[in-house]
Amino acid sequence: MNAGASNGLRLVFNVEVDEYTPTNDLGSEAMDAGVKIMLHLPSEPPYVKELGFVSAVGQHTYVAMRHAQITSLPLPYTECQKEDTSGYFEQYSLQGCRIECETKAVEKYCDCRLVEQPTGDGFPVCSPNQTHVCAEEILLSVTEGTLVDDVCVCRSPCEVEDYPFSTTNAKLRPNFMERLFRGTSNNFTADYIMDNVAVVSLFYEALNFEVVEQLPEMSLVVLLANIGGNLGLFTGASALTAFQVFEYCFDEGDFQYRRSQKNKNKVGNADVSRLAVRPAEVPMRMGDVRSIMDYDTHDTLR
């Protein structure tokens, strides 16, 4: 198997524009004529009306696709959906979540479900009148987010397999294709081909796939290692050095506390000793001498 347009899948569609039914688009008139295609995994439901690409009638659309696997980190790095919370589908996907939200909204307000919506709650398929009057209006409100009581939050899954693609178009040669269909059950004319036939060629651009894995820029282990390495490189610090600094601060504080307590005890003992010896060491004052002399003179006069 090789890559390239000649090794892919070619599809020829007859859209039968005359069989189109009126819709709510542009005053009950369909705006486009062609087919919508979506590339997805078999385990994921298609959400063609919102995520599909268009192949117009009268043109040949070439779709060059690739295969990519994308893995995102869960909280707190991103808000991707890790666990399966879907009720209608076995595997969680973004389009499956949106289909489920739309289905529940239509069932709630219209008491029915569209024919393309999943079943499981026992609601019948909407009649053409219910589809035109109620269901399409509710789908538009869900898409625009105007239903305040039924806001749907769908997050991208943490593991996604995607098929990115690019498209190119070429105009069909109606006269040549008319000769190809001549003599077959589909006897198309040139005018019919330009108004109703669309050709799509799907092929792989390369037979390899891309793996995109999101990694944290810095984990806790790497952060601690960087901090320790930088401290050791620029300051010569380490865990042992930090412990020694803490031990030094503790010993210095204990020493200063003991020293202050010892000085307080010395001051208290000195005060007590000074009070004990003061009466014997108090010098005689001049007033005391004068009093003694007066006493002696008084005795002499007597």
PDB file of C-alpha atoms in Angstrom:
ATOM      1  CA  MET A   1       0.000   0.000   0.000  1.00  0.00           C
ATOM      2  CA  ASN A   2       1.291   3.421  -0.971  1.00  0.00           C
ATOM      3  CA  ALA A   3       0.280   6.995  -0.274  1.00  0.00           C
ATOM      4  CA  GLY A   4      -1.189   9.286  -2.880  1.00  0.00           C
ATOM      5  CA  ALA A   5      -4.429  10.046  -4.708  1.00  0.00           C
ATOM      6  CA  SER A   6      -4.180   7.036  -7.013  1.00  0.00           C
ATOM      7  CA  ASN A   7      -4.066   4.660  -4.012  1.00  0.00           C
ATOM      8  CA  GLY A   8      -7.040   6.055  -2.109  1.00  0.00           C
ATOM      9  CA  LEU A   9     -10.809   5.763  -2.097  1.00  0.00           C
ATOM     10  CA  ARG A  10     -12.902   7.453  -4.801  1.00  0.00           C
ATOM     11  CA  LEU A  11     -16.595   8.096  -4.207  1.00  0.00           C
ATOM     12  CA  VAL A  12     -19.159   9.323  -6.735  1.00  0.00           C
ATOM     13  CA  PHE A  13     -22.296  10.856  -5.186  1.00  0.00           C
ATOM     14  CA  ASN A  14     -25.619  11.573  -6.814  1.00  0.00           C
ATOM     15  CA  VAL A  15     -27.179  14.048  -4.392  1.00  0.00           C
ATOM     16  CA  GLU A  16     -30.535  14.297  -6.248  1.00  0.00           C
ATOM     17  CA  VAL A  17     -31.114  17.980  -5.593  1.00  0.00           C
ATOM     18  CA  ASP A  18     -34.751  17.692  -6.675  1.00  0.00           C
ATOM     19  CA  GLU A  19     -35.421  15.461  -3.652  1.00  0.00           C
ATOM     20  CA  TYR A  20     -34.197  18.046  -1.099  1.00  0.00           C
ATOM     21  CA  THR A  21     -36.764  18.911   1.569  1.00  0.00           C
ATOM     22  CA  PRO A  22     -37.290  22.464   2.933  1.00  0.00           C
ATOM     23  CA  THR A  23     -35.432  23.410   6.100  1.00  0.00           C
ATOM     24  CA  ASN A  24     -35.282  26.428   8.396  1.00  0.00           C
ATOM     25  CA  ASP A  25     -32.178  27.732   6.603  1.00  0.00           C
ATOM     26  CA  LEU A  26     -32.676  31.040   4.803  1.00  0.00           C
ATOM     27  CA  GLY A  27     -36.453  31.126   4.970  1.00  0.00           C
ATOM     28  CA  SER A  28     -37.145  27.418   4.380  1.00  0.00           C
ATOM     29  CA  GLU A  29     -34.756  27.176   1.421  1.00  0.00           C
ATOM     30  CA  ALA A  30     -31.643  24.999   1.494  1.00  0.00           C
ATOM     31  CA  MET A  31     -28.545  27.071   0.801  1.00  0.00           C
ATOM     32  CA  ASP A  32     -26.065  24.352  -0.254  1.00  0.00           C
ATOM     33  CA  ALA A  33     -26.135  21.405  -2.624  1.00  0.00           C
ATOM     34  CA  GLY A  34     -23.545  18.715  -2.074  1.00  0.00           C
ATOM     35  CA  VAL A  35     -22.380  16.206   0.530  1.00  0.00           C
ATOM     36  CA  LYS A  36     -20.828  16.590   3.968  1.00  0.00           C
ATOM     37  CA  ILE A  37     -18.109  14.182   5.085  1.00  0.00           C
ATOM     38  CA  MET A  38     -16.407  13.743   8.436  1.00  0.00           C
ATOM     39  CA  LEU A  39     -13.287  11.707   9.224  1.00  0.00           C
ATOM     40  CA  HIS A  40     -13.444  10.024  12.622  1.00  0.00           C
ATOM     41  CA  LEU A  41     -12.675   6.830  14.523  1.00  0.00           C
ATOM     42  CA  PRO A  42     -15.216   3.987  14.253  1.00  0.00           C
ATOM     43  CA  SER A  43     -15.712   4.140  18.037  1.00  0.00           C
ATOM     44  CA  GLU A  44     -16.694   7.830  17.899  1.00  0.00           C
ATOM     45  CA  PRO A  45     -20.082   9.045  16.618  1.00  0.00           C
ATOM     46  CA  PRO A  46     -19.981  11.432  13.651  1.00  0.00           C
ATOM     47  CA  TYR A  47     -21.024  15.042  14.162  1.00  0.00           C
ATOM     48  CA  VAL A  48     -21.282  15.809  10.476  1.00  0.00           C
ATOM     49  CA  LYS A  49     -23.459  18.913  10.508  1.00  0.00           C
ATOM     50  CA  GLU A  50     -20.944  20.873  12.628  1.00  0.00           C
ATOM     51  CA  LEU A  51     -17.571  19.221  12.004  1.00  0.00           C
ATOM     52  CA  GLY A  52     -17.900  17.851   8.474  1.00  0.00           C
ATOM     53  CA  PHE A  53     -16.371  19.315   5.315  1.00  0.00           C
ATOM     54  CA  VAL A  54     -18.367  19.888   2.129  1.00  0.00           C
ATOM     55  CA  SER A  55     -17.948  18.502  -1.348  1.00  0.00           C
ATOM     56  CA  ALA A  56     -19.930  20.578  -3.824  1.00  0.00           C
ATOM     57  CA  VAL A  57     -21.751  19.241  -6.860  1.00  0.00           C
ATOM     58  CA  GLY A  58     -20.021  19.567 -10.196  1.00  0.00           C
ATOM     59  CA  GLN A  59     -16.601  19.324  -8.541  1.00  0.00           C
ATOM     60  CA  HIS A  60     -13.995  16.707  -7.722  1.00  0.00           C
ATOM     61  CA  THR A  61     -12.738  17.107  -4.141  1.00  0.00           C
ATOM     62  CA  TYR A  62      -9.346  15.645  -3.196  1.00  0.00           C
ATOM     63  CA  VAL A  63      -8.889  14.979   0.542  1.00  0.00           C
ATOM     64  CA  ALA A  64      -5.288  14.418   1.708  1.00  0.00           C
ATOM     65  CA  MET A  65      -5.456  13.145   5.275  1.00  0.00           C
ATOM     66  CA  ARG A  66      -2.989  12.267   8.015  1.00  0.00           C
ATOM     67  CA  HIS A  67      -3.211  10.360  11.289  1.00  0.00           C
ATOM     68  CA  ALA A  68      -2.330  11.959  14.618  1.00  0.00           C
ATOM     69  CA  GLN A  69      -2.502  10.808  18.235  1.00  0.00           C
ATOM     70  CA  ILE A  70      -2.733  13.604  20.806  1.00  0.00           C
ATOM     71  CA  THR A  71      -2.327  13.051  24.561  1.00  0.00           C
ATOM     72  CA  SER A  72      -3.011  15.938  26.953  1.00  0.00           C
ATOM     73  CA  LEU A  73      -2.266  16.195  30.663  1.00  0.00           C
ATOM     74  CA  PRO A  74      -5.228  16.170  33.095  1.00  0.00           C
ATOM     75  CA  LEU A  75      -5.825  18.722  35.821  1.00  0.00           C
ATOM     76  CA  PRO A  76      -4.157  20.943  36.954  1.00  0.00           C
ATOM     77  CA  TYR A  77      -2.358  21.304  33.621  1.00  0.00           C
ATOM     78  CA  THR A  78      -5.404  21.270  31.313  1.00  0.00           C
ATOM     79  CA  GLU A  79      -9.176  20.846  31.608  1.00  0.00           C
ATOM     80  CA  CYS A  80      -9.419  17.767  29.422  1.00  0.00           C
ATOM     81  CA  GLN A  81     -11.945  15.034  30.166  1.00  0.00           C
ATOM     82  CA  LYS A  82     -10.207  11.944  31.518  1.00  0.00           C
ATOM     83  CA  GLU A  83     -13.109   9.775  32.679  1.00  0.00           C
ATOM     84  CA  ASP A  84     -15.979   8.537  30.531  1.00  0.00           C
ATOM     85  CA  THR A  85     -19.162  10.440  31.410  1.00  0.00           C
ATOM     86  CA  SER A  86     -21.170   9.733  28.277  1.00  0.00           C
ATOM     87  CA  GLY A  87     -24.462   7.885  28.637  1.00  0.00           C
ATOM     88  CA  TYR A  88     -25.282   7.017  25.027  1.00  0.00           C
ATOM     89  CA  PHE A  89     -21.842   5.948  23.762  1.00  0.00           C
ATOM     90  CA  GLU A  90     -19.266   3.498  25.050  1.00  0.00           C
ATOM     91  CA  GLN A  91     -16.312   5.846  24.627  1.00  0.00           C
ATOM     92  CA  TYR A  92     -16.238   9.534  25.538  1.00  0.00           C
ATOM     93  CA  SER A  93     -15.625  11.990  22.719  1.00  0.00           C
ATOM     94  CA  LEU A  94     -16.246  15.675  22.147  1.00  0.00           C
ATOM     95  CA  GLN A  95     -18.790  15.105  19.410  1.00  0.00           C
ATOM     96  CA  GLY A  96     -20.506  12.373  21.448  1.00  0.00           C
ATOM     97  CA  CYS A  97     -20.948  14.790  24.347  1.00  0.00           C
ATOM     98  CA  ARG A  98     -22.459  17.423  22.080  1.00  0.00           C
ATOM     99  CA  ILE A  99     -24.845  14.902  20.493  1.00  0.00           C
ATOM    100  CA  GLU A 100     -25.936  13.768  23.951  1.00  0.00           C
ATOM    101  CA  CYS A 101     -26.613  17.354  25.043  1.00  0.00           C
ATOM    102  CA  GLU A 102     -28.679  18.062  21.954  1.00  0.00           C
ATOM    103  CA  THR A 103     -30.626  14.823  22.347  1.00  0.00           C
ATOM    104  CA  LYS A 104     -31.535  15.551  25.976  1.00  0.00           C
ATOM    105  CA  ALA A 105     -32.597  19.103  25.105  1.00  0.00           C
ATOM    106  CA  VAL A 106     -34.887  17.944  22.274  1.00  0.00           C
ATOM    107  CA  GLU A 107     -36.373  15.218  24.490  1.00  0.00           C
ATOM    108  CA  LYS A 108     -36.977  17.721  27.296  1.00  0.00           C
ATOM    109  CA  TYR A 109     -38.702  20.442  25.284  1.00  0.00           C
ATOM    110  CA  CYS A 110     -40.249  18.470  22.393  1.00  0.00           C
ATOM    111  CA  ASP A 111     -41.007  15.050  23.999  1.00  0.00           C
ATOM    112  CA  CYS A 112     -39.379  13.315  21.044  1.00  0.00           C
ATOM    113  CA  ARG A 113     -35.993  12.789  19.386  1.00  0.00           C
ATOM    114  CA  LEU A 114     -34.708  13.316  15.884  1.00  0.00           C
ATOM    115  CA  VAL A 115     -34.231  10.268  13.719  1.00  0.00           C
ATOM    116  CA  GLU A 116     -30.432  10.666  13.701  1.00  0.00           C
ATOM    117  CA  GLN A 117     -30.198  11.054  17.481  1.00  0.00           C
ATOM    118  CA  PRO A 118     -29.428   8.089  19.770  1.00  0.00           C
ATOM    119  CA  THR A 119     -32.198   6.348  21.650  1.00  0.00           C
ATOM    120  CA  GLY A 120     -32.314   4.940  25.133  1.00  0.00           C
ATOM    121  CA  ASP A 121     -34.861   6.961  27.094  1.00  0.00           C
ATOM    122  CA  GLY A 122     -37.943   5.658  25.291  1.00  0.00           C
ATOM    123  CA  PHE A 123     -38.825   8.851  23.399  1.00  0.00           C
ATOM    124  CA  PRO A 124     -40.401   8.396  19.940  1.00  0.00           C
ATOM    125  CA  VAL A 125     -38.995   9.845  16.746  1.00  0.00           C
ATOM    126  CA  CYS A 126     -40.189  13.380  16.043  1.00  0.00           C
ATOM    127  CA  SER A 127     -42.811  13.818  13.374  1.00  0.00           C
ATOM    128  CA  PRO A 128     -42.081  16.200  10.473  1.00  0.00           C
ATOM    129  CA  ASN A 129     -44.203  18.863  12.173  1.00  0.00           C
ATOM    130  CA  GLN A 130     -42.400  18.450  15.528  1.00  0.00           C
ATOM    131  CA  THR A 131     -39.059  18.558  13.742  1.00  0.00           C
ATOM    132  CA  HIS A 132     -39.888  21.753  11.870  1.00  0.00           C
ATOM    133  CA  VAL A 133     -41.656  23.599  14.705  1.00  0.00           C
ATOM    134  CA  CYS A 134     -39.777  22.463  17.845  1.00  0.00           C
ATOM    135  CA  ALA A 135     -36.698  20.296  17.352  1.00  0.00           C
ATOM    136  CA  GLU A 136     -34.831  22.518  14.879  1.00  0.00           C
ATOM    137  CA  GLU A 137     -35.412  25.587  17.053  1.00  0.00           C
ATOM    138  CA  ILE A 138     -34.123  23.763  20.126  1.00  0.00           C
ATOM    139  CA  LEU A 139     -31.029  22.562  18.237  1.00  0.00           C
ATOM    140  CA  LEU A 140     -30.294  26.122  17.174  1.00  0.00           C
ATOM    141  CA  SER A 141     -30.658  27.336  20.770  1.00  0.00           C
ATOM    142  CA  VAL A 142     -28.310  24.617  22.053  1.00  0.00           C
ATOM    143  CA  THR A 143     -25.715  25.481  19.420  1.00  0.00           C
ATOM    144  CA  GLU A 144     -25.882  29.195  20.238  1.00  0.00           C
ATOM    145  CA  GLY A 145     -25.966  28.540  24.013  1.00  0.00           C
ATOM    146  CA  THR A 146     -29.158  30.502  24.624  1.00  0.00           C
ATOM    147  CA  LEU A 147     -30.804  27.820  26.786  1.00  0.00           C
ATOM    148  CA  VAL A 148     -29.881  29.136  30.221  1.00  0.00           C
ATOM    149  CA  ASP A 149     -31.170  26.085  32.118  1.00  0.00           C
ATOM    150  CA  ASP A 150     -29.498  23.594  29.784  1.00  0.00           C
ATOM    151  CA  VAL A 151     -25.959  24.870  29.273  1.00  0.00           C
ATOM    152  CA  CYS A 152     -23.818  22.031  27.976  1.00  0.00           C
ATOM    153  CA  VAL A 153     -20.111  21.949  28.836  1.00  0.00           C
ATOM    154  CA  CYS A 154     -18.156  19.501  26.685  1.00  0.00           C
ATOM    155  CA  ARG A 155     -14.413  19.220  27.185  1.00  0.00           C
ATOM    156  CA  SER A 156     -11.921  17.656  24.867  1.00  0.00           C
ATOM    157  CA  PRO A 157     -10.813  14.151  25.920  1.00  0.00           C
ATOM    158  CA  CYS A 158      -7.275  13.699  27.227  1.00  0.00           C
ATOM    159  CA  GLU A 159      -6.512  11.140  24.508  1.00  0.00           C
ATOM    160  CA  VAL A 160      -7.570  11.969  20.965  1.00  0.00           C
ATOM    161  CA  GLU A 161      -6.980  10.255  17.647  1.00  0.00           C
ATOM    162  CA  ASP A 162      -7.449  12.831  14.938  1.00  0.00           C
ATOM    163  CA  TYR A 163      -7.339  12.851  11.153  1.00  0.00           C
ATOM    164  CA  PRO A 164      -6.163  16.293  10.045  1.00  0.00           C
ATOM    165  CA  PHE A 165      -6.686  16.870   6.349  1.00  0.00           C
ATOM    166  CA  SER A 166      -6.435  19.372   3.531  1.00  0.00           C
ATOM    167  CA  THR A 167      -8.736  19.631   0.534  1.00  0.00           C
ATOM    168  CA  THR A 168      -8.365  20.774  -3.061  1.00  0.00           C
ATOM    169  CA  ASN A 169     -11.067  21.014  -5.715  1.00  0.00           C
ATOM    170  CA  ALA A 170     -11.278  20.632  -9.470  1.00  0.00           C
ATOM    171  CA  LYS A 171     -14.214  21.188 -11.780  1.00  0.00           C
ATOM    172  CA  LEU A 172     -15.742  18.090 -13.328  1.00  0.00           C
ATOM    173  CA  ARG A 173     -15.777  17.528 -17.091  1.00  0.00           C
ATOM    174  CA  PRO A 174     -19.509  16.868 -17.631  1.00  0.00           C
ATOM    175  CA  ASN A 175     -19.239  15.857 -21.292  1.00  0.00           C
ATOM    176  CA  PHE A 176     -16.562  13.281 -20.524  1.00  0.00           C
ATOM    177  CA  MET A 177     -18.505  11.910 -17.560  1.00  0.00           C
ATOM    178  CA  GLU A 178     -21.649  11.724 -19.692  1.00  0.00           C
ATOM    179  CA  ARG A 179     -19.866   9.292 -22.009  1.00  0.00           C
ATOM    180  CA  LEU A 180     -18.755   7.253 -18.980  1.00  0.00           C
ATOM    181  CA  PHE A 181     -22.327   6.875 -17.716  1.00  0.00           C
ATOM    182  CA  ARG A 182     -23.805   6.261 -21.159  1.00  0.00           C
ATOM    183  CA  GLY A 183     -25.169   2.752 -21.518  1.00  0.00           C
ATOM    184  CA  THR A 184     -25.351   2.176 -17.747  1.00  0.00           C
ATOM    185  CA  SER A 185     -28.280   2.257 -15.351  1.00  0.00           C
ATOM    186  CA  ASN A 186     -27.274   5.831 -14.485  1.00  0.00           C
ATOM    187  CA  ASN A 187     -27.711   7.492 -17.848  1.00  0.00           C
ATOM    188  CA  PHE A 188     -26.754  10.995 -16.655  1.00  0.00           C
ATOM    189  CA  THR A 189     -26.651  13.987 -18.971  1.00  0.00           C
ATOM    190  CA  ALA A 190     -24.007  16.705 -18.777  1.00  0.00           C
ATOM    191  CA  ASP A 191     -26.408  19.181 -17.184  1.00  0.00           C
ATOM    192  CA  TYR A 192     -27.554  16.628 -14.610  1.00  0.00           C
ATOM    193  CA  ILE A 193     -23.930  15.850 -13.692  1.00  0.00           C
ATOM    194  CA  MET A 194     -23.111  19.521 -13.062  1.00  0.00           C
ATOM    195  CA  ASP A 195     -26.186  19.945 -10.837  1.00  0.00           C
ATOM    196  CA  ASN A 196     -26.213  16.627  -8.951  1.00  0.00           C
ATOM    197  CA  VAL A 197     -22.909  14.704  -9.092  1.00  0.00           C
ATOM    198  CA  ALA A 198     -20.018  15.196  -6.646  1.00  0.00           C
ATOM    199  CA  VAL A 199     -16.794  13.168  -6.696  1.00  0.00           C
ATOM    200  CA  VAL A 200     -14.576  12.715  -3.613  1.00  0.00           C
ATOM    201  CA  SER A 201     -11.127  11.097  -3.495  1.00  0.00           C
ATOM    202  CA  LEU A 202      -9.744  10.302  -0.039  1.00  0.00           C
ATOM    203  CA  PHE A 203      -6.145   9.210   0.422  1.00  0.00           C
ATOM    204  CA  TYR A 204      -3.314   9.238   2.935  1.00  0.00           C
ATOM    205  CA  GLU A 205      -0.750  11.952   2.417  1.00  0.00           C
ATOM    206  CA  ALA A 206       1.881   9.765   4.124  1.00  0.00           C
ATOM    207  CA  LEU A 207       1.869   6.255   5.594  1.00  0.00           C
ATOM    208  CA  ASN A 208       3.005   7.362   9.030  1.00  0.00           C
ATOM    209  CA  PHE A 209       1.313   8.992  11.968  1.00  0.00           C
ATOM    210  CA  GLU A 210       2.192  11.806  14.317  1.00  0.00           C
ATOM    211  CA  VAL A 211       2.263  11.401  18.103  1.00  0.00           C
ATOM    212  CA  VAL A 212       1.801  14.565  20.146  1.00  0.00           C
ATOM    213  CA  GLU A 213       2.253  14.054  23.885  1.00  0.00           C
ATOM    214  CA  GLN A 214       1.929  16.885  26.361  1.00  0.00           C
ATOM    215  CA  LEU A 215       4.500  16.806  29.155  1.00  0.00           C
ATOM    216  CA  PRO A 216       4.816  19.082  32.201  1.00  0.00           C
ATOM    217  CA  GLU A 217       7.476  21.720  31.737  1.00  0.00           C
ATOM    218  CA  MET A 218       8.768  21.048  35.248  1.00  0.00           C
ATOM    219  CA  SER A 219       7.673  18.322  37.649  1.00  0.00           C
ATOM    220  CA  LEU A 220       8.086  18.430  41.439  1.00  0.00           C
ATOM    221  CA  VAL A 221      11.137  16.160  41.357  1.00  0.00           C
ATOM    222  CA  VAL A 222      12.795  18.257  38.657  1.00  0.00           C
ATOM    223  CA  LEU A 223      11.971  21.457  40.568  1.00  0.00           C
ATOM    224  CA  LEU A 224      13.579  20.174  43.773  1.00  0.00           C
ATOM    225  CA  ALA A 225      16.582  18.909  41.845  1.00  0.00           C
ATOM    226  CA  ASN A 226      17.051  22.282  40.145  1.00  0.00           C
ATOM    227  CA  ILE A 227      16.781  24.156  43.434  1.00  0.00           C
ATOM    228  CA  GLY A 228      19.302  21.880  45.129  1.00  0.00           C
ATOM    229  CA  GLY A 229      21.649  21.982  42.179  1.00  0.00           C
ATOM    230  CA  ASN A 230      21.584  25.765  41.925  1.00  0.00           C
ATOM    231  CA  LEU A 231      22.126  26.206  45.654  1.00  0.00           C
ATOM    232  CA  GLY A 232      25.017  23.783  45.585  1.00  0.00           C
ATOM    233  CA  LEU A 233      26.529  25.469  42.534  1.00  0.00           C
ATOM    234  CA  PHE A 234      26.202  29.124  43.506  1.00  0.00           C
ATOM    235  CA  THR A 235      26.307  29.072  47.331  1.00  0.00           C
ATOM    236  CA  GLY A 236      27.896  25.738  48.126  1.00  0.00           C
ATOM    237  CA  ALA A 237      24.799  24.858  50.103  1.00  0.00           C
ATOM    238  CA  SER A 238      23.417  21.403  50.663  1.00  0.00           C
ATOM    239  CA  ALA A 239      21.073  19.644  53.022  1.00  0.00           C
ATOM    240  CA  LEU A 240      23.913  19.062  55.487  1.00  0.00           C
ATOM    241  CA  THR A 241      24.922  22.727  55.280  1.00  0.00           C
ATOM    242  CA  ALA A 242      21.352  23.819  55.956  1.00  0.00           C
ATOM    243  CA  PHE A 243      21.217  21.518  58.995  1.00  0.00           C
ATOM    244  CA  GLN A 244      24.511  22.917  60.262  1.00  0.00           C
ATOM    245  CA  VAL A 245      23.241  26.481  59.893  1.00  0.00           C
ATOM    246  CA  PHE A 246      20.132  25.572  61.844  1.00  0.00           C
ATOM    247  CA  GLU A 247      22.229  23.879  64.524  1.00  0.00           C
ATOM    248  CA  TYR A 248      24.498  26.923  64.789  1.00  0.00           C
ATOM    249  CA  CYS A 249      21.529  29.286  65.187  1.00  0.00           C
ATOM    250  CA  PHE A 250      20.045  27.036  67.875  1.00  0.00           C
ATOM    251  CA  ASP A 251      23.334  26.761  69.795  1.00  0.00           C
ATOM    252  CA  GLU A 252      23.969  30.520  69.550  1.00  0.00           C
ATOM    253  CA  GLY A 253      20.493  31.305  70.838  1.00  0.00           C
ATOM    254  CA  ASP A 254      20.852  28.844  73.712  1.00  0.00           C
ATOM    255  CA  PHE A 255      24.247  30.328  74.616  1.00  0.00           C
ATOM    256  CA  GLN A 256      22.927  33.891  74.631  1.00  0.00           C
ATOM    257  CA  TYR A 257      19.958  32.852  76.748  1.00  0.00           C
ATOM    258  CA  ARG A 258      22.154  31.117  79.341  1.00  0.00           C
ATOM    259  CA  ARG A 259      24.512  34.078  79.389  1.00  0.00           C
ATOM    260  CA  SER A 260      21.714  36.558  80.052  1.00  0.00           C
ATOM    261  CA  GLN A 261      20.347  34.367  82.832  1.00  0.00           C
ATOM    262  CA  LYS A 262      23.804  34.153  84.423  1.00  0.00           C
ATOM    263  CA  ASN A 263      24.259  37.930  84.313  1.00  0.00           C
ATOM    264  CA  LYS A 264      20.910  38.451  86.023  1.00  0.00           C
ATOM    265  CA  ASN A 265      21.924  36.106  88.856  1.00  0.00           C
ATOM    266  CA  LYS A 266      25.232  37.988  89.364  1.00  0.00           C
ATOM    267  CA  VAL A 267      23.495  41.366  89.615  1.00  0.00           C
ATOM    268  CA  GLY A 268      21.023  40.048  92.170  1.00  0.00           C
ATOM    269  CA  ASN A 269      23.756  38.567  94.427  1.00  0.00           C
ATOM    270  CA  ALA A 270      25.774  41.799  94.309  1.00  0.00           C
ATOM    271  CA  ASP A 271      22.822  43.882  95.518  1.00  0.00           C
ATOM    272  CA  VAL A 272      22.149  41.552  98.404  1.00  0.00           C
ATOM    273  CA  SER A 273      25.827  41.693  99.553  1.00  0.00           C
ATOM    274  CA  ARG A 274      25.939  45.512  99.392  1.00  0.00           C
ATOM    275  CA  LEU A 275      22.868  45.806 101.597  1.00  0.00           C
ATOM    276  CA  ALA A 276      24.304  43.388 104.148  1.00  0.00           C
ATOM    277  CA  VAL A 277      27.616  45.283 104.778  1.00  0.00           C
ATOM    278  CA  ARG A 278      26.414  48.905 104.503  1.00  0.00           C
ATOM    279  CA  PRO A 279      25.790  49.673 108.301  1.00  0.00           C
ATOM    280  CA  ALA A 280      29.394  48.839 109.266  1.00  0.00           C
ATOM    281  CA  GLU A 281      30.918  50.721 106.381  1.00  0.00           C
ATOM    282  CA  VAL A 282      28.852  53.926 106.552  1.00  0.00           C
ATOM    283  CA  PRO A 283      31.277  56.868 107.178  1.00  0.00           C
ATOM    284  CA  MET A 284      30.618  59.424 109.934  1.00  0.00           C
ATOM    285  CA  ARG A 285      29.047  62.609 108.700  1.00  0.00           C
ATOM    286  CA  MET A 286      29.869  66.179 109.828  1.00  0.00           C
ATOM    287  CA  GLY A 287      26.544  66.556 111.495  1.00  0.00           C
ATOM    288  CA  ASP A 288      27.276  63.558 113.682  1.00  0.00           C
ATOM    289  CA  VAL A 289      30.620  65.074 114.747  1.00  0.00           C
ATOM    290  CA  ARG A 290      29.007  68.399 115.615  1.00  0.00           C
ATOM    291  CA  SER A 291      26.410  66.650 117.719  1.00  0.00           C
ATOM    292  CA  ILE A 292      29.066  64.846 119.705  1.00  0.00           C
ATOM    293  CA  MET A 293      31.002  68.040 120.290  1.00  0.00           C
ATOM    294  CA  ASP A 294      27.870  69.836 121.483  1.00  0.00           C
ATOM    295  CA  TYR A 295      27.188  66.997 123.857  1.00  0.00           C
ATOM    296  CA  ASP A 296      30.694  67.219 125.334  1.00  0.00           C
ATOM    297  CA  THR A 297      30.509  71.004 125.721  1.00  0.00           C
ATOM    298  CA  HIS A 298      27.196  70.775 127.477  1.00  0.00           C
ATOM    299  CA  ASP A 299      28.610  68.326 129.983  1.00  0.00           C
ATOM    300  CA  THR A 300      31.586  70.616 130.643  1.00  0.00           C
ATOM    301  CA  LEU A 301      29.433  73.639 131.411  1.00  0.00           C
ATOM    302  CA  ARG A 302      27.460  71.693 133.852  1.00  0.00           C
TER     303      ARG A 302
END
